[in-house]
mmCIF file of C-alpha atoms and ligand atoms in Angstrom:
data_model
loop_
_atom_site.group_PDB
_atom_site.id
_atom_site.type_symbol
_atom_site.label_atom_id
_atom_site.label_comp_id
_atom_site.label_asym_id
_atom_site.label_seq_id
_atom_site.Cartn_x
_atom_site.Cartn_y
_atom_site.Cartn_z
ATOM 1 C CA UNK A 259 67.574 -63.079 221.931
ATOM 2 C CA UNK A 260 67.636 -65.318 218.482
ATOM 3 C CA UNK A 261 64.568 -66.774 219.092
ATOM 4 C CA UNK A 262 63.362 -63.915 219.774
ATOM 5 C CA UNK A 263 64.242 -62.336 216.485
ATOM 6 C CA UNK A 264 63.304 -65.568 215.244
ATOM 7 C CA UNK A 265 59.891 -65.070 216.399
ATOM 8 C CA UNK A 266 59.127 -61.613 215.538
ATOM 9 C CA UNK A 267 60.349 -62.721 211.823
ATOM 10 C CA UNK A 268 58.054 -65.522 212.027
ATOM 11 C CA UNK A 269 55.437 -63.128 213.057
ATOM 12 C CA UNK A 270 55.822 -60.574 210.177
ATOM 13 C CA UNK A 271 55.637 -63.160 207.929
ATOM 14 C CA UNK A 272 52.657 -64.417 209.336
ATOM 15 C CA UNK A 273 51.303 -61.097 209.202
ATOM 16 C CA UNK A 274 51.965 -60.156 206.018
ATOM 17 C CA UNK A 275 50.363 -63.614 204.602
ATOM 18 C CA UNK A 276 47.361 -62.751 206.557
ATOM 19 C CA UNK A 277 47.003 -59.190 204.829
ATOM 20 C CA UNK A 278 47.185 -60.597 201.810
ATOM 21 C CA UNK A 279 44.942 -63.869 201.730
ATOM 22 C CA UNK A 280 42.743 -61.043 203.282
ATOM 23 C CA UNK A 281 43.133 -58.702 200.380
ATOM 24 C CA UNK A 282 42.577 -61.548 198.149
ATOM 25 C CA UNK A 283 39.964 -62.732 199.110
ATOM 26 C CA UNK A 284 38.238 -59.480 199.299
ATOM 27 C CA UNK A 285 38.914 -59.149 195.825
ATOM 28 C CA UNK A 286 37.321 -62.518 194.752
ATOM 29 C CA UNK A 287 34.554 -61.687 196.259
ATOM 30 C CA UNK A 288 34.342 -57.732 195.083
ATOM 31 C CA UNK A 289 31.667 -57.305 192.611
ATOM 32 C CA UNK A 290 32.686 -55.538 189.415
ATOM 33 C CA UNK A 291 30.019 -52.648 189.981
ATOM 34 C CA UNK A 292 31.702 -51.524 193.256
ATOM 35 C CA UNK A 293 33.827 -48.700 192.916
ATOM 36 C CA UNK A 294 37.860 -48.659 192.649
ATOM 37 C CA UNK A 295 37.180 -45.766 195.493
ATOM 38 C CA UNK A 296 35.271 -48.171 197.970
ATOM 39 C CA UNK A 297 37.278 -51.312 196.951
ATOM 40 C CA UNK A 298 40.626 -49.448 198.068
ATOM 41 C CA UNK A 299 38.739 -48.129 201.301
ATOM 42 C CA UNK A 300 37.439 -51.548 202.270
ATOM 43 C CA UNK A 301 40.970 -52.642 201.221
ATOM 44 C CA UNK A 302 42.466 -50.324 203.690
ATOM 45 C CA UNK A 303 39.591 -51.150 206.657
ATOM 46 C CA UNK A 304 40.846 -55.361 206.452
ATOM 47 C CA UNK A 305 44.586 -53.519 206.074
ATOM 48 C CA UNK A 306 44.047 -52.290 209.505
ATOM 49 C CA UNK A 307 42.258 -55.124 211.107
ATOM 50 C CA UNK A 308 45.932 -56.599 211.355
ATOM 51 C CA UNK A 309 47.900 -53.353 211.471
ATOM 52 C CA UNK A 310 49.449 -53.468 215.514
ATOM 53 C CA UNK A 311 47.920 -49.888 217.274
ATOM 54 C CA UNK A 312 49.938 -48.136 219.655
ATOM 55 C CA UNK A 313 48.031 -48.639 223.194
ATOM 56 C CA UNK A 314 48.871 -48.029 226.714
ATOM 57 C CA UNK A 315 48.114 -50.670 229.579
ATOM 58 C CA UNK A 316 48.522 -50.856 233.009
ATOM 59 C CA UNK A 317 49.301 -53.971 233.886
ATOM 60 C CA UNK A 318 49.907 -54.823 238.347
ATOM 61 C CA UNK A 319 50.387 -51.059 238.493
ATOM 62 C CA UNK A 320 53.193 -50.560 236.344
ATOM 63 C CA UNK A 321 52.619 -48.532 232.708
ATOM 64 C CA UNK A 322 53.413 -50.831 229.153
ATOM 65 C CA UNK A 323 53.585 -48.681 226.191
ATOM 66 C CA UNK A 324 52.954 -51.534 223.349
ATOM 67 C CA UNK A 325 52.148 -52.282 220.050
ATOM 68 C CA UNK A 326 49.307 -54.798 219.518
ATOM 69 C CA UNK A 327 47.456 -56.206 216.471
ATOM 70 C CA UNK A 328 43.655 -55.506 217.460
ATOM 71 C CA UNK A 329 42.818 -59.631 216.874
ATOM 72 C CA UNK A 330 45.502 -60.596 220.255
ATOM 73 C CA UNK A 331 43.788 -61.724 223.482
ATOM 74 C CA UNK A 332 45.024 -60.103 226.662
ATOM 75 C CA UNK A 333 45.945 -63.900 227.918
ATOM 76 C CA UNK A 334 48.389 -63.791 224.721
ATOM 77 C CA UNK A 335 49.492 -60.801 225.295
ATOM 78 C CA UNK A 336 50.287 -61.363 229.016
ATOM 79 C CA UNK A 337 52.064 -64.206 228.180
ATOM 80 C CA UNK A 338 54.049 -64.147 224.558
ATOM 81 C CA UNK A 339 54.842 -60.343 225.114
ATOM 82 C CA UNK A 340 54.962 -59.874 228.353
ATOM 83 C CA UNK A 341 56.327 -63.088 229.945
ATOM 84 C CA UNK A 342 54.227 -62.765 232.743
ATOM 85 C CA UNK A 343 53.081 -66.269 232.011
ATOM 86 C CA UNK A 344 51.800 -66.920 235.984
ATOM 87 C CA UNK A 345 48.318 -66.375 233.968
ATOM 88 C CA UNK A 346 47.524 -69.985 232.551
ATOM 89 C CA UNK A 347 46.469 -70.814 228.970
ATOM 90 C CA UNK A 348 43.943 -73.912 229.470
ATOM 91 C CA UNK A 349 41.062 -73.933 227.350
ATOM 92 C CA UNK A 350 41.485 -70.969 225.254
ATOM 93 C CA UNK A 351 37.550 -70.359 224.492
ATOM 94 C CA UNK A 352 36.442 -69.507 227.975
ATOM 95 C CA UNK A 353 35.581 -73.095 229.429
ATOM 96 C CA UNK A 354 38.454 -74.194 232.016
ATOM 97 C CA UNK A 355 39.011 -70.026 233.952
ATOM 98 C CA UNK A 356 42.699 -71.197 234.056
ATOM 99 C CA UNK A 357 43.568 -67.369 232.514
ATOM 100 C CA UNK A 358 41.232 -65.689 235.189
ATOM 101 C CA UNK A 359 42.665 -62.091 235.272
ATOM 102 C CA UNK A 360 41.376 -58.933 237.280
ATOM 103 C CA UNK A 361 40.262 -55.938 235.533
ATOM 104 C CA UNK A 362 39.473 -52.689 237.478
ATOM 105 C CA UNK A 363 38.595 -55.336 239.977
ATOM 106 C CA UNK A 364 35.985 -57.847 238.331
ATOM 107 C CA UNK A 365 37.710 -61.479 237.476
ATOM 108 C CA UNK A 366 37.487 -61.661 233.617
ATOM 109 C CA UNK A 367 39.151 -64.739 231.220
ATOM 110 C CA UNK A 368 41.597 -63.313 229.602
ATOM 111 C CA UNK A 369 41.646 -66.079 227.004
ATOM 112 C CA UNK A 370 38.192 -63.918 225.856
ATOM 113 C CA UNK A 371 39.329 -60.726 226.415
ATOM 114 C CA UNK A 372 41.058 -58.434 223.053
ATOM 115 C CA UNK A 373 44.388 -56.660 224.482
ATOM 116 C CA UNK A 374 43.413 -53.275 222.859
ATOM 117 C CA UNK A 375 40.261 -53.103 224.619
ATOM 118 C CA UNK A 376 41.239 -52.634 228.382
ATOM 119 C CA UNK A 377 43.275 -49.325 227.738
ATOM 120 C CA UNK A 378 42.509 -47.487 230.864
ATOM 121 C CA UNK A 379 41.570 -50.128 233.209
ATOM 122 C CA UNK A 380 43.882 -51.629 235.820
ATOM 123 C CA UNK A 381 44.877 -55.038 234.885
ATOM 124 C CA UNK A 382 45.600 -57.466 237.849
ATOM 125 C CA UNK A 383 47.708 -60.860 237.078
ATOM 126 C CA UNK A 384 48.694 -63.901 240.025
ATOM 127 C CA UNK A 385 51.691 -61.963 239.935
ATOM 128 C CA UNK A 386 50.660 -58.770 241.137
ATOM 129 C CA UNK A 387 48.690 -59.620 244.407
ATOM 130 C CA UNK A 388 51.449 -60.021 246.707
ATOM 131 C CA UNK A 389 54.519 -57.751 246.813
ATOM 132 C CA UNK A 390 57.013 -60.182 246.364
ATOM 133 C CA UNK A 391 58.061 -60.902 249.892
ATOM 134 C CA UNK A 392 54.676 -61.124 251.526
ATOM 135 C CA UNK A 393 52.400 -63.517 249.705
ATOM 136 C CA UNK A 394 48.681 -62.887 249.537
ATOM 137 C CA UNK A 395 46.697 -64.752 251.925
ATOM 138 C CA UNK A 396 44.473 -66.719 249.543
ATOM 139 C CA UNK A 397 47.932 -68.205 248.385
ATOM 140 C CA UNK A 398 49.270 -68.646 251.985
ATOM 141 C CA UNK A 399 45.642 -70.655 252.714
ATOM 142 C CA UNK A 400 46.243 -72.397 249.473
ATOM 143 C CA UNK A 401 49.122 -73.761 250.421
ATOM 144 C CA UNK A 402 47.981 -74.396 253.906
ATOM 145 C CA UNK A 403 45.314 -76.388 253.075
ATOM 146 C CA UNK A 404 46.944 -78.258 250.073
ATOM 147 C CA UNK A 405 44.651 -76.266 247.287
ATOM 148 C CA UNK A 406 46.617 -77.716 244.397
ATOM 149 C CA UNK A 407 48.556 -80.378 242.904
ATOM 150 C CA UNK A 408 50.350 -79.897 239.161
ATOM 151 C CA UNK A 409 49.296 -76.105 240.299
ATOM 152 C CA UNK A 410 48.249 -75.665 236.913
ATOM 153 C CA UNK A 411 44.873 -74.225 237.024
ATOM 154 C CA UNK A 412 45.847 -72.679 240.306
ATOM 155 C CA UNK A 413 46.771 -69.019 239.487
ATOM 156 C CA UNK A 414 43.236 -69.247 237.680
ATOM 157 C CA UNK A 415 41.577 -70.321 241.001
ATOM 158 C CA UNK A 416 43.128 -67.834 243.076
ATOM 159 C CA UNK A 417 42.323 -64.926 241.068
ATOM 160 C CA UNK A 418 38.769 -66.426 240.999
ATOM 161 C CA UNK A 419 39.153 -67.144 244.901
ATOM 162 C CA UNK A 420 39.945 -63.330 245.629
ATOM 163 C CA UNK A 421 36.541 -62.394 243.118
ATOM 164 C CA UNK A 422 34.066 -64.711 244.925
ATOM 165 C CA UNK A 423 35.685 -63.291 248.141
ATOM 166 C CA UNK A 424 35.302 -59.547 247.391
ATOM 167 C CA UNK A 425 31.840 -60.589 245.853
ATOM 168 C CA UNK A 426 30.302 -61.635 249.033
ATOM 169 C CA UNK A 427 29.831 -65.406 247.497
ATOM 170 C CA UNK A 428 31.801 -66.894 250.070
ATOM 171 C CA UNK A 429 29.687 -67.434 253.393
ATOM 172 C CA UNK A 430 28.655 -71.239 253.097
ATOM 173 C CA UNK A 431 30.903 -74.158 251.142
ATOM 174 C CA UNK A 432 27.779 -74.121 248.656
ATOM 175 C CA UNK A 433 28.431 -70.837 247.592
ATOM 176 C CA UNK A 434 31.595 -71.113 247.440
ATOM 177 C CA UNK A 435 31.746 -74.739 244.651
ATOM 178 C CA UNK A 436 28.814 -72.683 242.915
ATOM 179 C CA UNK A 437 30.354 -69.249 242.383
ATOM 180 C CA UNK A 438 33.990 -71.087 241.471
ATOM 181 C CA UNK A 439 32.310 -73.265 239.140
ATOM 182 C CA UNK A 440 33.847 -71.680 236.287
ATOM 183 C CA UNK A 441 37.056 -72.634 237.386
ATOM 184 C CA UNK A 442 37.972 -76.008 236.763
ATOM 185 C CA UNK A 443 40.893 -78.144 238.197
ATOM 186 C CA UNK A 444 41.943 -81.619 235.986
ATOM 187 C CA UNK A 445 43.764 -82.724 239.418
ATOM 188 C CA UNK A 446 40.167 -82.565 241.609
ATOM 189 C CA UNK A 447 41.612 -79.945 244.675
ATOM 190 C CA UNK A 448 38.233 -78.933 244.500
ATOM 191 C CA UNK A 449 37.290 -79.700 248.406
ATOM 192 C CA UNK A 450 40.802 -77.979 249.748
ATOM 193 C CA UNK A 451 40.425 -75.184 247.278
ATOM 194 C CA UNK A 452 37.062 -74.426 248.939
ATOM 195 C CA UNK A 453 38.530 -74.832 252.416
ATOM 196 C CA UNK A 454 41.318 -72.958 251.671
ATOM 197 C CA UNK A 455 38.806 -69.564 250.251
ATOM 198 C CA UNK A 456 36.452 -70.343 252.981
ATOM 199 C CA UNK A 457 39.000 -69.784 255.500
ATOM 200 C CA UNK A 458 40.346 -66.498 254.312
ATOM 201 C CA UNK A 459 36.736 -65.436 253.959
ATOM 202 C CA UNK A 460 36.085 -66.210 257.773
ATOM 203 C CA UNK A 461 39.379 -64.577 258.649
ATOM 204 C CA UNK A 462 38.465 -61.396 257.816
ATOM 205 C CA UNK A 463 41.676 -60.801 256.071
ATOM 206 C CA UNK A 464 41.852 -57.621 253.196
ATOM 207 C CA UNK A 465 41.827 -59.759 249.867
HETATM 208 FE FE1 FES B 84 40.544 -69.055 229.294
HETATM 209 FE FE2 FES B 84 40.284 -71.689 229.592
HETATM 210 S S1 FES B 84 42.025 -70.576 228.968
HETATM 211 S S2 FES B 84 38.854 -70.116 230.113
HETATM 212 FE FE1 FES B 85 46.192 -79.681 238.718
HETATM 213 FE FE2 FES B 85 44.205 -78.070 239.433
HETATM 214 S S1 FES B 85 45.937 -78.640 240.600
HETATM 215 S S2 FES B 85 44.594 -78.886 237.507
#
């Protein structure tokens, strides 16, 4: 709970630096013909580029009223605010899928992905495809077939798995290592990750 107080402090400070090195910055930079009317509206505009908006997502089918600076990621978001931290933080620009999320269905990195943005859309996370008790059969093949090893990127490659799946990009072993390209795995599971969403695919099974 301290560290948690901790960290919002920590936050607020951070926030408040970043207003103002904004706002100072703007005014270096504010020539002296510009209105005091337009300075203090611009001043407001960078004001709210790190003021946290009230937003509503739904996130595995359950409602989160929240408060989020417009600038966080939905990976960030998942994770520091939400705990649900099954959704991996690899690369952070978009190169490793370890934070592969599903939104209203389509596989999207979260790492590249604003928070604010997907109000309205259903938000899918590795925890929210099995119901606790049954696990998903991607993950049951996974683990058949020996699809991981540190497990790290692994949450990334199912959720990717399901997408190439649902996407008809899973009939032949080529298909599958080119339409999971994006996701990559340090450990090299690549062969039993393929085997592992190839048989699902040829089981018919609901993904
Ligand atoms: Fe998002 Fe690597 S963390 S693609
Ligand atoms: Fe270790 Fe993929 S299992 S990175």
């Amino acid at each position: 709970m301290d560290i948690d107080k901790n960290k919002d402090k920590h936050q607020e400070g951070r926030r408040d630096f970043l207003k103002k090195s904004s706002l100072l910055t703007a005014f270096s930079f504010t020539a002296p013909l510009v209105t005091k009317a337009a300075k203090s509206n611009f001043d407001e505009r960078i004001a709210n580029f790190f003021e946290a908006q009230k937003v509503t997502l739904s996130i595995n089918k359950k409602s989160y009223a929240l408060q989020i600076e417009p600038r966080v990621t939905l990976l960030d978001l998942l994770r520091e605010k939400l705990h649900l931290s099954g959704t991996k933080k690899g690369c952070d620009h978009g190169q490793c899928g370890a934070c592969t999320v599903h939104v209203d269905g389509q596989r999207v990195l979260s790492c590249l992905s604003l928070a604010i943005m997907q109000e309205g859309k259903e938000i899918t996370t590795i925890e929210g495809i099995s119901d606790g008790r049954q696990l998903h059969p991607l993950q049951e093949a996974f683990i058949e077939h020996d699809g991981f090893q540190c497990g790290y990127c692994t949450p990334g490659q199912i959720m990717s798995g399901i997408s190439c799946i649902r996407e008809g990009h899973a009939g032949t072993e080529d298909d599958i290592r080119e339409y999971m390209s994006g996701n990559i795995c340090r450990c090299g599971a690549y062969s039993n990750i393929v085997k592992a969403i190839s048989d699902v695919q040829k089981s018919g099974k609901a993904v």
